[in-house]
XYZ file of C-alpha atoms in Angstrom:
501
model
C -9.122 -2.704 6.632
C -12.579 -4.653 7.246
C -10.513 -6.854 10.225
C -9.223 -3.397 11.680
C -12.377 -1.606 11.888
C -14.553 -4.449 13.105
C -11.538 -4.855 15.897
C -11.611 -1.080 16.666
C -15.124 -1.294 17.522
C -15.268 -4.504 19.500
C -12.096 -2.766 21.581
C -13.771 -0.039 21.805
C -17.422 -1.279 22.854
C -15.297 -3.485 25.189
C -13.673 -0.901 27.142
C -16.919 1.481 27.118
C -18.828 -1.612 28.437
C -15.890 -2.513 31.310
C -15.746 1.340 32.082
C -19.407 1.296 32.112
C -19.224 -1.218 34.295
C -16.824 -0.602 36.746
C -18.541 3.052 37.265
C -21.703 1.233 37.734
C -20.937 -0.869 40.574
C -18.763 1.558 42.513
C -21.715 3.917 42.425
C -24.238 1.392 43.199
C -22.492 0.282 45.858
C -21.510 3.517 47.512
C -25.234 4.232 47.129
C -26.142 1.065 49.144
C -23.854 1.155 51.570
C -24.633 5.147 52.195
C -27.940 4.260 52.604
C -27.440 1.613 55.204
C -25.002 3.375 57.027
C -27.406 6.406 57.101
C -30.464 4.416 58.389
C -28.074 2.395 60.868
C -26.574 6.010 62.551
C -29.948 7.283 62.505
C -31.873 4.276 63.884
C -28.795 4.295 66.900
C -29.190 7.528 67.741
C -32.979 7.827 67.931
C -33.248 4.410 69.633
C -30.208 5.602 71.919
C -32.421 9.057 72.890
C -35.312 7.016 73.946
C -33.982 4.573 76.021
C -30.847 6.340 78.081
C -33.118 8.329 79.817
C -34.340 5.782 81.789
C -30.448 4.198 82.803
C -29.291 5.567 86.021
C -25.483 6.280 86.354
C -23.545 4.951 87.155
C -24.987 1.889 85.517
C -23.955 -1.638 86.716
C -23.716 -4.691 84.371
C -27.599 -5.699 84.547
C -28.616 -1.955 83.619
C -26.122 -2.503 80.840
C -27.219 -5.105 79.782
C -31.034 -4.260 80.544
C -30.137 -1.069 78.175
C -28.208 -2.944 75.171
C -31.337 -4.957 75.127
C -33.688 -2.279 74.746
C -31.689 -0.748 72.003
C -31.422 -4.121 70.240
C -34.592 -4.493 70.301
C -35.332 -0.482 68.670
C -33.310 -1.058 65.889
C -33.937 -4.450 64.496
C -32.588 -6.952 66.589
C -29.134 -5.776 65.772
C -26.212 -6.925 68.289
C -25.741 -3.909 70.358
C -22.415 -4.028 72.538
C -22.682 -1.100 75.606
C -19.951 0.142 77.603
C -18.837 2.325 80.832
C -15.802 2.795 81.586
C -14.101 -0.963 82.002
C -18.199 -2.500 82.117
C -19.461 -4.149 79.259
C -22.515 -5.657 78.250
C -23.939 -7.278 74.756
C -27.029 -7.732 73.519
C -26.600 -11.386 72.803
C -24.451 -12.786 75.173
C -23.460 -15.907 72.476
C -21.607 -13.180 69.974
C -18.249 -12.182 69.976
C -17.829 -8.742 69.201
C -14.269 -8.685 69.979
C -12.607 -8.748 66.622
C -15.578 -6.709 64.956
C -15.137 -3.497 67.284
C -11.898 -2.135 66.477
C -9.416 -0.144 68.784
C -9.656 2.870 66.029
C -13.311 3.272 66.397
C -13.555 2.981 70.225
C -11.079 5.355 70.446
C -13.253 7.994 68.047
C -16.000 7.136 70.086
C -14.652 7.631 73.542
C -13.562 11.374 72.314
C -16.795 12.122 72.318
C -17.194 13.702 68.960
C -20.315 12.080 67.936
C -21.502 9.083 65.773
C -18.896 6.735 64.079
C -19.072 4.033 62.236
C -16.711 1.965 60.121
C -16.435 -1.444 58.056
C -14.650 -4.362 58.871
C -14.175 -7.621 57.821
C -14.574 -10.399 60.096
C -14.659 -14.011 59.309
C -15.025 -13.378 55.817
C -18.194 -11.580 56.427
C -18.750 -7.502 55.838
C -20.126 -5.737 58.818
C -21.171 -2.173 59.500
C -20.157 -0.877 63.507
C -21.409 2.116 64.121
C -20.022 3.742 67.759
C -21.945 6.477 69.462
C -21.576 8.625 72.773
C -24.559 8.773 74.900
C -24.043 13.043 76.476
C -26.398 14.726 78.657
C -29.451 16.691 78.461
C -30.986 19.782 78.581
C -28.277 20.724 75.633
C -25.535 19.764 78.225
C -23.021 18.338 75.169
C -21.015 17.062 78.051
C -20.623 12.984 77.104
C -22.034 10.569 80.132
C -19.411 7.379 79.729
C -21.293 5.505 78.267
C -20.707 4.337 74.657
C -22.766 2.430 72.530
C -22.158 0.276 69.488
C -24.372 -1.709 67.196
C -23.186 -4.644 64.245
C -24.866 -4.694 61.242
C -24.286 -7.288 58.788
C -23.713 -5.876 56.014
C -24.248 -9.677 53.561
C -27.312 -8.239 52.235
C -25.886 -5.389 50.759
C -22.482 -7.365 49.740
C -25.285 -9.664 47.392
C -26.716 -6.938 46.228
C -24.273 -5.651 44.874
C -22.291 -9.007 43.515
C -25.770 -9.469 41.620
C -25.694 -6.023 39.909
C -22.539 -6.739 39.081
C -23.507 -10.347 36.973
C -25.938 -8.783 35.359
C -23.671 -5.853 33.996
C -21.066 -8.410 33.647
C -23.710 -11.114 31.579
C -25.101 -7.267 29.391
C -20.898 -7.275 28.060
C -21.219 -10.271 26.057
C -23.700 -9.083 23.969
C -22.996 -5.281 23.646
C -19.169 -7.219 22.377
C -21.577 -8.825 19.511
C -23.754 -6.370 18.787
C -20.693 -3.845 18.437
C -18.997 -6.318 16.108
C -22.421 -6.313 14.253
C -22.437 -2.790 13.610
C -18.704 -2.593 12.878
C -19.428 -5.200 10.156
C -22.608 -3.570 8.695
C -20.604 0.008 8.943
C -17.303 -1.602 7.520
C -19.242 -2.594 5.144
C -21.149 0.730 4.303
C -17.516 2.374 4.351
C -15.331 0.119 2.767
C -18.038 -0.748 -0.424
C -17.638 2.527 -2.176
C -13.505 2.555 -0.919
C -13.432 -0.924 -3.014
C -15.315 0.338 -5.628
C -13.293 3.242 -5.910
C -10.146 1.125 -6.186
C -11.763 -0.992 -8.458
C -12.136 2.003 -10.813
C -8.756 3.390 -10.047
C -7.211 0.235 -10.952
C -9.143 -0.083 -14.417
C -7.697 3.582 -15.030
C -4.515 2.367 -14.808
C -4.705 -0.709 -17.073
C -5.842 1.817 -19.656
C -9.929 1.879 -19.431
C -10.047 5.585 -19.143
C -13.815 5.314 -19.074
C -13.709 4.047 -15.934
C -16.457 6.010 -13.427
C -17.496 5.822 -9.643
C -20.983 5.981 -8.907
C -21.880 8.552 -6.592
C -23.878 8.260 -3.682
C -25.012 10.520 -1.159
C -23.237 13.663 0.016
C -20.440 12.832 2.108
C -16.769 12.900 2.141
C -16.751 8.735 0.193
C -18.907 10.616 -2.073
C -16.778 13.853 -2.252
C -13.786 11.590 -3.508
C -15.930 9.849 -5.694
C -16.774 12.618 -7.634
C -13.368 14.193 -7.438
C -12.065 10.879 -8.815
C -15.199 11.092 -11.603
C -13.738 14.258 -12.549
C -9.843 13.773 -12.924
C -10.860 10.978 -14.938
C -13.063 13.160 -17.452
C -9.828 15.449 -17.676
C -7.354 12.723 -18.484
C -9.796 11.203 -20.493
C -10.107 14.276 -22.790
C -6.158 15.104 -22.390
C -5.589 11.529 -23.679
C -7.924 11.919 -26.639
C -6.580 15.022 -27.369
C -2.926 13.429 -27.391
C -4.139 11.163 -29.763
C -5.773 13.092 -32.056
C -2.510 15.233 -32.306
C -0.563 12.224 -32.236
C -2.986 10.672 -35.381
C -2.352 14.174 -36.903
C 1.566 14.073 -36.393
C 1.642 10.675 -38.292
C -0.657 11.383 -41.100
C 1.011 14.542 -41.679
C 4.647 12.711 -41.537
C 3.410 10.017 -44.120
C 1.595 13.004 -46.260
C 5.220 14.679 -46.587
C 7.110 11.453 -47.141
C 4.610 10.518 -50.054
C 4.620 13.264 -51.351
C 8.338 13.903 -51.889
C 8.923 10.605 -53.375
C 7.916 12.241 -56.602
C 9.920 15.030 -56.726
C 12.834 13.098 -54.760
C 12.515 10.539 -57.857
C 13.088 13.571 -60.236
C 16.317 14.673 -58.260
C 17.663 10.939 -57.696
C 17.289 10.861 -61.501
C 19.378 14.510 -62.136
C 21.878 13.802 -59.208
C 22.811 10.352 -60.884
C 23.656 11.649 -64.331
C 25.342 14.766 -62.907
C 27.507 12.022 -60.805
C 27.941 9.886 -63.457
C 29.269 13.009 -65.346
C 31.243 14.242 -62.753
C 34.632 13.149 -63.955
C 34.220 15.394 -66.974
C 33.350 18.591 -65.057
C 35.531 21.321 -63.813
C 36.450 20.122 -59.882
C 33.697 22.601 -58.234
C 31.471 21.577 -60.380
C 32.670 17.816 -59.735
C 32.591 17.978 -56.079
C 28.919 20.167 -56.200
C 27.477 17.302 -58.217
C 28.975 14.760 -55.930
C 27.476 16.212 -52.852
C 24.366 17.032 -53.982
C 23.792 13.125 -55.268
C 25.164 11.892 -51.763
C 22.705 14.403 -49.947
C 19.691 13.376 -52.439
C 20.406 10.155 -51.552
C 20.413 10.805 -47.731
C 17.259 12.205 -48.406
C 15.830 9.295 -50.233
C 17.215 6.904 -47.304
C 14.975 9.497 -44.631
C 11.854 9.607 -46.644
C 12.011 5.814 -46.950
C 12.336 5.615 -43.312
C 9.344 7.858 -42.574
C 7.277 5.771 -44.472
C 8.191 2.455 -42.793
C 8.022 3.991 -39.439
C 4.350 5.649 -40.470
C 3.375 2.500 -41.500
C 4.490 0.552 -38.280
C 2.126 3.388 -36.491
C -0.518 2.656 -38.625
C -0.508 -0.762 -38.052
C -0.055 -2.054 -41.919
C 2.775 -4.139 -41.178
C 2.347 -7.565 -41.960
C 5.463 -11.002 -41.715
C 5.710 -12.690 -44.421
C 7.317 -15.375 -42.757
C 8.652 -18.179 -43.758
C 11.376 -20.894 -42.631
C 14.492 -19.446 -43.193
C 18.001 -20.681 -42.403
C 19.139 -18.009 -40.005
C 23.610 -18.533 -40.577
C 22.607 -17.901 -44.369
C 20.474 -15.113 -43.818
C 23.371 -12.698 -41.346
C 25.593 -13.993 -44.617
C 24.097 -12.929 -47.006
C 22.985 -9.658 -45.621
C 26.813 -9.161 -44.920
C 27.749 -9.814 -47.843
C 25.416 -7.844 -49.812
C 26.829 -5.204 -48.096
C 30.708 -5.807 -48.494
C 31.237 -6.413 -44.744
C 32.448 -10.185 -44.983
C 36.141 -8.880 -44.517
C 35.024 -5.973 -41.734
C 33.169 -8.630 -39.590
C 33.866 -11.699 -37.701
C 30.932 -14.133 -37.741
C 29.932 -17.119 -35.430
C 27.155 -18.046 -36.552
C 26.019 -21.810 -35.434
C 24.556 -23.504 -38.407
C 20.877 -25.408 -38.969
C 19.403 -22.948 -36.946
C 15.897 -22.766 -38.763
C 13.115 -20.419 -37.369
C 9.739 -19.039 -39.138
C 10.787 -15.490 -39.740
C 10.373 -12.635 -41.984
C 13.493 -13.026 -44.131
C 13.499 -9.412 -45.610
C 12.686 -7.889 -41.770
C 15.666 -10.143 -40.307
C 18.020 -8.561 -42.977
C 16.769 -5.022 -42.046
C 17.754 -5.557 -38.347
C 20.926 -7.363 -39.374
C 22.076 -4.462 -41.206
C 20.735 -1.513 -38.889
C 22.729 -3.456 -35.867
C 26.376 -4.265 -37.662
C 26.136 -0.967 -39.987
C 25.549 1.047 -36.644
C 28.926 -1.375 -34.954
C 30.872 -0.658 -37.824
C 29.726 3.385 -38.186
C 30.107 4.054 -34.118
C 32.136 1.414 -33.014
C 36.128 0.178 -33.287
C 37.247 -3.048 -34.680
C 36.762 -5.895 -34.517
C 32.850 -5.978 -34.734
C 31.519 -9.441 -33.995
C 28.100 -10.724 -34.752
C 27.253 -14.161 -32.686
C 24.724 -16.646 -33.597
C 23.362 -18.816 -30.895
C 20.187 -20.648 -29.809
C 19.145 -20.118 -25.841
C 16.740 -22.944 -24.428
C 15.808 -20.117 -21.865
C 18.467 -20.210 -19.742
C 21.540 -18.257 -20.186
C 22.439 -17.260 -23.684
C 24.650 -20.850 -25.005
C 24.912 -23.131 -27.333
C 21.728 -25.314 -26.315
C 19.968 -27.942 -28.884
C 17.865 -27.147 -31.437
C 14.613 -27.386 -29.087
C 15.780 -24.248 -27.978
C 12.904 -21.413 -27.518
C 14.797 -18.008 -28.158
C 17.324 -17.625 -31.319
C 19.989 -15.016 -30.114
C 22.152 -12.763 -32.214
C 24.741 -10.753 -30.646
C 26.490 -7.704 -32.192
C 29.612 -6.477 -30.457
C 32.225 -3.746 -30.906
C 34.990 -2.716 -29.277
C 34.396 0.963 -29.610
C 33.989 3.703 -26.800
C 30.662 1.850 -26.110
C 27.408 3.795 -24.720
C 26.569 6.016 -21.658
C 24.079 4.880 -19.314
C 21.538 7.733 -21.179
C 22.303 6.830 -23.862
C 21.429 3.185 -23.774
C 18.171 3.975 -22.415
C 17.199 6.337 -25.585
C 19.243 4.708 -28.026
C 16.237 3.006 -29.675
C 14.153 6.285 -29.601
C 13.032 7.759 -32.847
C 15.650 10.289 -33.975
C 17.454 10.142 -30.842
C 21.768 11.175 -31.467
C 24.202 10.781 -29.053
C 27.148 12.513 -27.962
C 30.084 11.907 -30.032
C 32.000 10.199 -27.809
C 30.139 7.013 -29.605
C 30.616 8.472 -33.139
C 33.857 7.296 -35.016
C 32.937 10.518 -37.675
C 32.212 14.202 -37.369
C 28.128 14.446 -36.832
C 26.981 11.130 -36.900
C 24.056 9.394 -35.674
C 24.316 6.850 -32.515
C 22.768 3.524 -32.797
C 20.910 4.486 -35.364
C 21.642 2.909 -38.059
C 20.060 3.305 -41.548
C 17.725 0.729 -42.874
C 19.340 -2.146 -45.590
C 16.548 -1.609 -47.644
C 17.511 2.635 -47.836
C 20.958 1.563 -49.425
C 23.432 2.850 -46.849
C 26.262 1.172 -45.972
C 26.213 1.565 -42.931
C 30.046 2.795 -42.458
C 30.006 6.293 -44.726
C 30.713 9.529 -42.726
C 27.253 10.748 -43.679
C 24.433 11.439 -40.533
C 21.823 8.743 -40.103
C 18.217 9.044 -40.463
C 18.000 8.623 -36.393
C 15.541 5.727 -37.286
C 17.217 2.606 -38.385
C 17.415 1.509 -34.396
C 13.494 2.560 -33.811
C 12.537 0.417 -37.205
C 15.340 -2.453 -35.809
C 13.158 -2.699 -32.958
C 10.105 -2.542 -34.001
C 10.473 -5.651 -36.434
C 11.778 -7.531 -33.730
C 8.797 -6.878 -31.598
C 7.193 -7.600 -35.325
C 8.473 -11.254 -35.150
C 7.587 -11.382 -30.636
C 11.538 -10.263 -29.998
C 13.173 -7.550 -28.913
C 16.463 -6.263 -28.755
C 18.508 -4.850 -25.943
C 21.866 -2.869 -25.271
C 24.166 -3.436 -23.004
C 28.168 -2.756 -22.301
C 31.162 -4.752 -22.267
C 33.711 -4.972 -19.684
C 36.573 -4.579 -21.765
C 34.470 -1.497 -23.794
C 32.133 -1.556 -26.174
C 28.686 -1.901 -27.272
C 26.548 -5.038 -27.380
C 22.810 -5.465 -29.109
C 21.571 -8.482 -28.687
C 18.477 -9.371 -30.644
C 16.030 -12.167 -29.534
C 13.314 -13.830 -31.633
C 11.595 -16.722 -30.293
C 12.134 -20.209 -31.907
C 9.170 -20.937 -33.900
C 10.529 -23.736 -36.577
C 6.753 -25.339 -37.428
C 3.979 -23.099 -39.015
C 4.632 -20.082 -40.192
C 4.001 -17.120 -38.568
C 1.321 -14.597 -39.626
């Protein structure tokens, strides 16, 4: 912006100095050649008064001559060129006046219609003619034959004017600097606040919402300034007032979940022994006490939940990381849950990273038990190492471990795969093998659930999947197969040395 307002005002000084210019000399020369054109009519015609009184006609060539003299010699030694009819005489005889007296003008002159004059060029040089008829007296108006013309050289004027114009030409130069000057210092005074602004505009966006112009002066810069100043103050106070709801919406979510542990203990307690007793009651009575310890437990798997998630927004979460064998850990997190026989497992073994073991098994389970709840047969879960590339079978100084769980089930819709890792997000049921169920969302390990029961997920398990992958610097992403399906694929980065913190 600097380059295209200093450019503006050079172009624009430029072509108000060449204007300038340009008017300058046209008028200044008009003006000096109206001036000598005036003096050199006048000067013939008074000088032309004086002496053809004293020429008797008709004239012969020495009272031409006698008279072109005379008339010379009134109006500055000019060459004076006199005819009468087919006589001619000059005031110098050495001059040749020939090609500076043109046909036009003798013809204007010999109407009779008073003084003429015109500009020719003639050897290179300017020259003013000027072509009068000498008429009568005693107001007759009636023209006498002769006619009378007197050369001017008109070089004087023609350096006149060539000088004016060097000097206007030399005075461009430095009006050119001294606009580029200005349009520097004003660029300057224009563009400081405009980067300042920007400046502050771009902190805003990184998240500084304290970010302020200073503002200076009254004008329209400072108009925005302080319009920026302000918008700021209102997002700044809509932002802490999201937060402090937000703070409020968590503490309020872990209140509740502490507070029904308690009580939930009580019922987990009842809803066991009635369940546990169930084979001796009448069949309502079976099937109530059957329902209500499968709904208590539910419950128990939500509250759980709540807590983990209120503790991820609290920022309590800590790895306890250590290096684990990754093939063992998918194993045994498989088998604790009696899915050895549901799932086919690649894993690639001696893959060692620094990981949460625990945290690894929660995503493990949260991932398969949503393939197996959503999905069709056969589920897959892939262990691989990727050395950054794409996803293979590199060596062990690989930088990303990779774990791939795939179904073969109706798979996700585009929506859906962008919210499926939102907090108590459920999907259509076009995902969900069972009446009501919750879409890649799958309950926590830790909660119990199998991860294949007809019950409805928390609407969690994917959110807390997530965020202990992001935990351990991973993440996980979604994506669809060609031949159907769903696909999570969960990265962590290779870290086999010191454990992480």
């Amino acid at each position: 912006m600097r380059v295209r307002l200093v450019v503006t005002f050079v172009v624009v000084a430029l072509i108000s100095a060449v204007t300038a210019t340009a008017l300058a000399y046209r008028d200044a020369r008009t003006a000096v050649l109206q001036r000598t054109q005036n003096a050199a009519v006048n000067d013939l015609r008074e000088r032309v008064g004086v002496v053809a009184a004293d020429v008797d006609l008709p004239p012969d060539e020495r009272s031409l001559a006698r008279f072109a003299s005379k008339v010379s010699e009134g109006i500055g030694a000019r060459i004076v060129v006199v005819r009468y009819q087919d006589l001619s005489a000059t005031s110098d005889t050495l001059a040749e006046t020939e090609g500076r007296i043109t046909a036009e003008l003798r013809a204007a002159v010999r109407a009779g219609s008073g003084a003429r004059f015109q500009r020719v060029e003639w050897r290179g040089e300017p020259y003013l003619v000027v072509g009068l008829p000498v008429t009568y007296a005693d107001g007759d108006r009636r023209t006498s034959g002769l006619e009378v013309f007197a050369i001017t050289a008109l070089r004087a004027e023609r350096d006149d004017t060539a000088a004016l114009l060097d000097s206007v030409r030399a005075g461009i130069v430095p009006v050119v600097v001294l606009a580029a000057v200005l349009a520097l210092l004003a660029a300057g005074t224009v563009l400081r606040p405009v980067r300042k602004l920007g400046r502050a505009t771009r902190e805003l966006a990184t998240g500084d919402l304290g970010s302020r112009v200073a503002v200076r002066g009254h004008d329209e810069l400072a108009d925005l300034a302080r319009t920026f100043n302000e918008t700021a103050d209102a997002l700044q106070a809509s932002d802490a007032e999201l937060r402090a709801q937000e703070a409020k919406a968590r503490r309020f979510v872990a209140d509740v979940s502490h507070e029904l542990r308690t009580p939930l203990a009580a019922m987990t307690m009842v809803a066991t022994v009635l369940e546990e007793d169930a084979d001796q009651l009448p069949p309502d009575a079976a099937r109530a006490a059957r329902t209500v310890g499968a709904e208590t437990a539910r419950l128990s798997r939500l509250v759980d939940d709540l807590m983990e998630i209120s503790r991820f927004d609290a920022k309590a979460v800590r790895l306890n990381a250590s290096v684990t064998d990754l093939a063992d850990t998918v194993r045994a997190s498989l088998a604790l849950r009696g899915w050895t026989d549901r799932v086919t497992a690649e894993l690639r073994e001696g893959v060692r990273a620094v990981v949460d073991r625990r945290r690894v098994d929660v995503i493990v389970a949260n991932l398969v038990g949503n393939a197996l709840r959503h999905g069709a047969p056969p589920v897959t879960v892939t262990l691989a190492v990727d050395d950054g590339g794409e996803r293979g079978d590199g060596g062990d100084g690989g930088e990303w471990v990779v774990l791939e769980v795939a179904d073969h089930g109706p798979g996700l819709a585009p929506e859906a795969r962008e919210r499926v890792f939102d907090r108590f997000y459920k999907a259509d049921a076009a995902r969900t093998r069972s009446t009501d169920t919750d879409t890649g969302s799958g309950d926590r390990a830790d909660s119990g659930d199998s991860g294949d029961s007809g019950g409805q997920g928390s609407g969690l398990g994917m959110a807390i999947a997530l965020e202990n992958a992001r935990l351990h610097g991973g993440t996980i992403e979604v994506s669809q197969q060609p031949i159907g399906g769903a696909v999570f694929t969960l990265r962590l980065p290779l870290r086999t040395g010191e454990e992480g913190e």
